[in-house]
Structures are given as C-alpha cells and as structure tokens.
Coordinates of C-alpha atoms and ligand atoms in Angstrom, one line a residue:
M1 CA 104.1 115.8 181.6
I2 CA 100.3 115.3 181.8
Y3 CA 98.7 117.7 184.3
P4 CA 95.5 116.8 186.2
I5 CA 92.7 118.9 184.9
V6 CA 90.9 121.2 187.3
A7 CA 87.2 120.4 187.7
Y8 CA 84.3 122.9 187.8
G9 CA 83.9 124.5 191.2
D10 CA 87.6 125.3 191.7
P11 CA 88.0 129.0 192.3
V12 CA 90.9 129.2 189.7
L13 CA 88.3 128.8 186.9
R14 CA 86.5 131.9 188.2
R15 CA 89.6 134.1 188.3
Q16 CA 90.7 136.7 185.8
A17 CA 94.0 135.3 184.4
A18 CA 97.2 137.4 184.4
E19 CA 99.2 138.4 181.4
I20 CA 102.1 136.0 180.5
S21 CA 105.4 137.1 179.1
P22 CA 107.1 135.2 176.3
Q23 CA 110.1 135.1 178.7
Y24 CA 108.0 133.1 181.3
P25 CA 110.4 130.4 182.7
E26 CA 110.3 127.2 180.7
L27 CA 107.4 128.4 178.6
A28 CA 108.2 125.9 175.8
R29 CA 108.0 123.0 178.3
L30 CA 104.7 124.4 179.7
I31 CA 103.2 124.6 176.3
E32 CA 104.4 121.1 175.4
D33 CA 102.9 119.8 178.6
M34 CA 99.6 121.6 177.9
F35 CA 99.3 120.0 174.5
E36 CA 100.1 116.6 175.9
T37 CA 97.5 117.1 178.7
M38 CA 94.9 118.2 176.1
E39 CA 95.6 115.4 173.7
H40 CA 95.6 112.8 176.4
A41 CA 92.0 114.0 177.3
S42 CA 91.0 114.2 173.6
G43 CA 90.4 117.9 173.8
V44 CA 90.5 120.5 171.1
G45 CA 91.4 123.4 173.5
L46 CA 92.9 123.9 176.9
A47 CA 93.4 127.1 178.9
A48 CA 96.1 127.4 181.6
P49 CA 93.6 128.0 184.4
Q50 CA 92.4 124.4 183.7
I51 CA 95.7 123.1 185.0
G52 CA 95.6 125.5 187.9
L53 CA 97.7 128.3 186.4
S54 CA 95.9 131.6 186.3
L55 CA 97.8 132.9 183.2
K56 CA 96.6 134.1 179.8
L57 CA 97.8 131.0 177.8
I58 CA 95.8 128.6 175.7
V59 CA 96.5 125.8 173.4
V60 CA 94.2 124.9 170.6
D61 CA 94.1 121.9 168.1
A62 CA 91.3 122.5 165.7
T63 CA 92.5 119.9 163.2
P64 CA 89.7 117.4 164.1
F65 CA 87.3 119.8 162.4
G66 CA 89.5 119.9 159.3
P67 CA 87.3 117.8 157.1
E68 CA 84.5 120.4 157.5
D69 CA 86.6 123.6 157.8
P70 CA 89.9 124.2 155.9
V71 CA 91.1 126.9 158.3
A72 CA 90.6 124.5 161.2
A73 CA 92.7 121.9 159.3
G74 CA 95.8 124.0 159.8
F75 CA 95.1 125.5 163.2
K76 CA 97.2 124.0 166.0
K77 CA 98.9 126.5 168.2
A78 CA 99.6 128.1 171.5
L79 CA 98.4 131.6 172.0
L80 CA 99.7 134.1 174.6
N81 CA 97.5 136.9 175.9
P82 CA 94.6 136.3 173.4
E83 CA 92.0 138.9 173.4
I84 CA 88.8 138.8 171.4
Y85 CA 88.0 142.4 170.7
Q86 CA 85.2 142.0 168.3
E87 CA 82.4 139.5 167.7
E88 CA 80.0 139.7 164.8
G89 CA 78.0 137.7 162.3
E90 CA 75.1 135.4 163.0
L91 CA 74.6 133.6 166.3
W92 CA 74.9 129.8 165.9
D93 CA 74.4 127.0 168.3
F94 CA 77.1 124.4 168.8
N95 CA 77.1 121.5 171.3
E96 CA 80.1 122.3 173.5
G97 CA 81.9 120.3 176.1
C98 CA 84.8 121.2 178.4
L99 CA 87.5 119.1 179.9
S100 CA 86.7 120.7 183.3
F101 CA 83.1 119.4 183.0
P102 CA 83.4 115.7 182.1
G103 CA 80.2 114.2 180.7
L104 CA 78.5 117.5 180.2
H105 CA 77.6 118.8 176.7
E106 CA 75.3 121.7 176.1
D107 CA 74.3 123.8 173.1
V108 CA 75.8 127.3 173.4
S109 CA 75.0 130.2 171.1
R110 CA 77.8 132.4 170.0
H111 CA 78.7 134.8 167.2
A112 CA 80.2 133.2 164.1
V113 CA 83.1 135.6 163.5
I114 CA 85.7 137.0 165.8
R115 CA 88.7 139.3 165.7
I116 CA 91.4 138.4 168.0
R117 CA 94.8 139.8 169.1
Y118 CA 97.4 137.5 170.6
Q119 CA 101.1 136.7 170.7
D120 CA 103.0 133.6 169.6
P121 CA 105.3 131.9 172.1
D122 CA 108.2 133.9 170.6
G123 CA 106.4 137.2 171.2
T124 CA 105.2 137.9 167.6
A125 CA 102.0 139.9 167.8
H126 CA 99.0 138.9 165.6
D127 CA 95.6 140.5 164.8
E128 CA 93.4 138.0 163.0
T129 CA 89.9 137.2 162.0
Y130 CA 88.4 133.7 162.4
D131 CA 85.0 132.1 161.9
R132 CA 83.2 128.8 162.5
Y133 CA 85.1 126.1 164.5
V134 CA 88.3 128.0 165.1
A135 CA 86.3 131.0 166.3
R136 CA 84.2 128.8 168.5
I137 CA 87.2 127.1 170.2
L138 CA 88.9 130.5 170.8
Q139 CA 85.7 132.0 172.2
H140 CA 85.4 129.0 174.6
E141 CA 89.1 129.2 175.7
C142 CA 89.3 133.0 176.0
D143 CA 86.2 132.8 178.3
H144 CA 88.4 130.6 180.7
L145 CA 90.9 133.4 180.9
N146 CA 88.1 135.8 182.0
G147 CA 86.8 133.5 184.7
K148 CA 83.9 132.3 182.6
T149 CA 82.9 128.8 181.5
F150 CA 80.5 127.6 178.9
V151 CA 77.7 127.0 181.4
D152 CA 77.6 130.7 182.0
H153 CA 76.1 131.1 178.6
L154 CA 73.1 128.9 179.4
S155 CA 69.8 130.3 180.6
P156 CA 69.2 130.4 184.4
L157 CA 66.6 127.7 184.0
R158 CA 68.9 125.4 182.1
K159 CA 71.6 126.0 184.7
A160 CA 69.2 125.3 187.5
L161 CA 68.2 122.0 185.8
L162 CA 71.9 121.1 185.6
K163 CA 72.7 121.9 189.3
R164 CA 72.9 118.4 190.5
K165 CA 75.1 117.4 187.6
L166 CA 77.4 120.3 188.3
D167 CA 77.5 119.6 192.0
N168 CA 78.5 116.0 191.2
I169 CA 81.3 117.3 188.9
S170 CA 82.7 119.4 191.8
K171 CA 82.5 116.4 194.1
G172 CA 84.3 114.1 191.7
A173 CA 81.2 111.9 191.2
V174 CA 81.9 111.7 187.5
D175 CA 83.7 109.4 185.1
A176 CA 86.6 111.0 183.3
D177 CA 89.2 108.9 181.5
Y178 CA 91.9 111.4 182.4
R179 CA 93.2 112.6 185.8
M180 CA 91.4 115.5 187.4
R181 CA 91.6 117.7 190.5
F182 CA 88.3 118.2 192.3
P183 CA 87.6 121.2 194.6
V184 CA 85.3 119.4 197.0
K185 CA 87.0 116.6 199.0
P186 CA 84.9 113.5 199.3
K187 CA 83.7 112.7 202.8
H188 CA 85.1 109.7 204.5
R189 CA 82.7 106.8 204.7
Ligands
NI1 NI1 86.7 124.6 178.6

C-alpha cells in the first residue's frame, strides 16, 4: 500500500518519535508499505513520521549511489530505533531533497562519518560506522525522528529567503508526482 506523504508544516514532522518494538503489530507489512511508498516517490530514504506515524522507524535504499560508493550499493534496509551517537570527519556539502518538501533542493553541510546503533526488524542489535552517502541518508532520516528536517540546517537568512516556497509546500501549492497530505487546507474559491 502506498501512503500519502506528509508535507512540511504538519506537526508530526516536528515531534520526537517514539521507540518501536520489533513486536509492533504487522511490522513486516508496515515496512513493506514504507518501501513501496518511498520507491513510488523515487526516494532513497523515508521516515515513519513522513507517513504520519511518530515512530522510530526508517527505510533506506542507498543503491542508486552504488556506482560511486560500494557500501551504498549493498545498503537497502529498514532500521528500528536508529540513534546516531557520534559524528566525525570533515564537513561536506551535499544537495539534499526530502519527499516532504517537493521541488526543494538545498546544500546541507554535515559530518562525513557517523556511528549508529539500531535494530533490525527481527530485533537484532547493531552498532556500525558509515560514511559518505549512507551516512548522509541516515543523518537526514534520523533527523526526522527527532522532529528536525533538512531546512533546519540552513542559515536563518537562507531559510527566510525560502519562506514563500515553504509556505507554498504547506498549502499544497506544489507539484509532486506522488500523493501527499497537506497541513493547510486550501480556501474555497
Ligand atoms: Ni526527508
């Protein structure tokens, strides 16, 4: 099932997500649906709050970056309760987008290397180090679980310049080739 994706401005994107148990009802189905929703929208990552569920669950498909990054080539998975507990290495800019912000792409500066703890859907615990593209996607998706989005990394000036664009996203005055849920209802004309 393809879920509508929640647009910027919805309070669920500002909330701190709750822990999710591997025993969560129909978890396998939910993960499958999140992958389907992400793929339908040509995304490389999707966090549960983006389908309106304030839970610490993300799906990632880094394989489109495979030609440039061998680790990304093999990285397609669902992560429960991911927590980035260390970031290090150089800061590098990458032009990020987000399925909750159709049409918006901005350079975001983040550390190159992360250490992350998470669980597999079967409950197996992991503690791993990633860099480059996989780190970047995980940083972006983990932000969603903490009520943050990529525009929060922009300077206040840049954010102010984007205000109208952001307002339009909240109002649904954007073109997305996937179904979305907008927080601000359009006025009747
Ligand atoms: Ni996003």
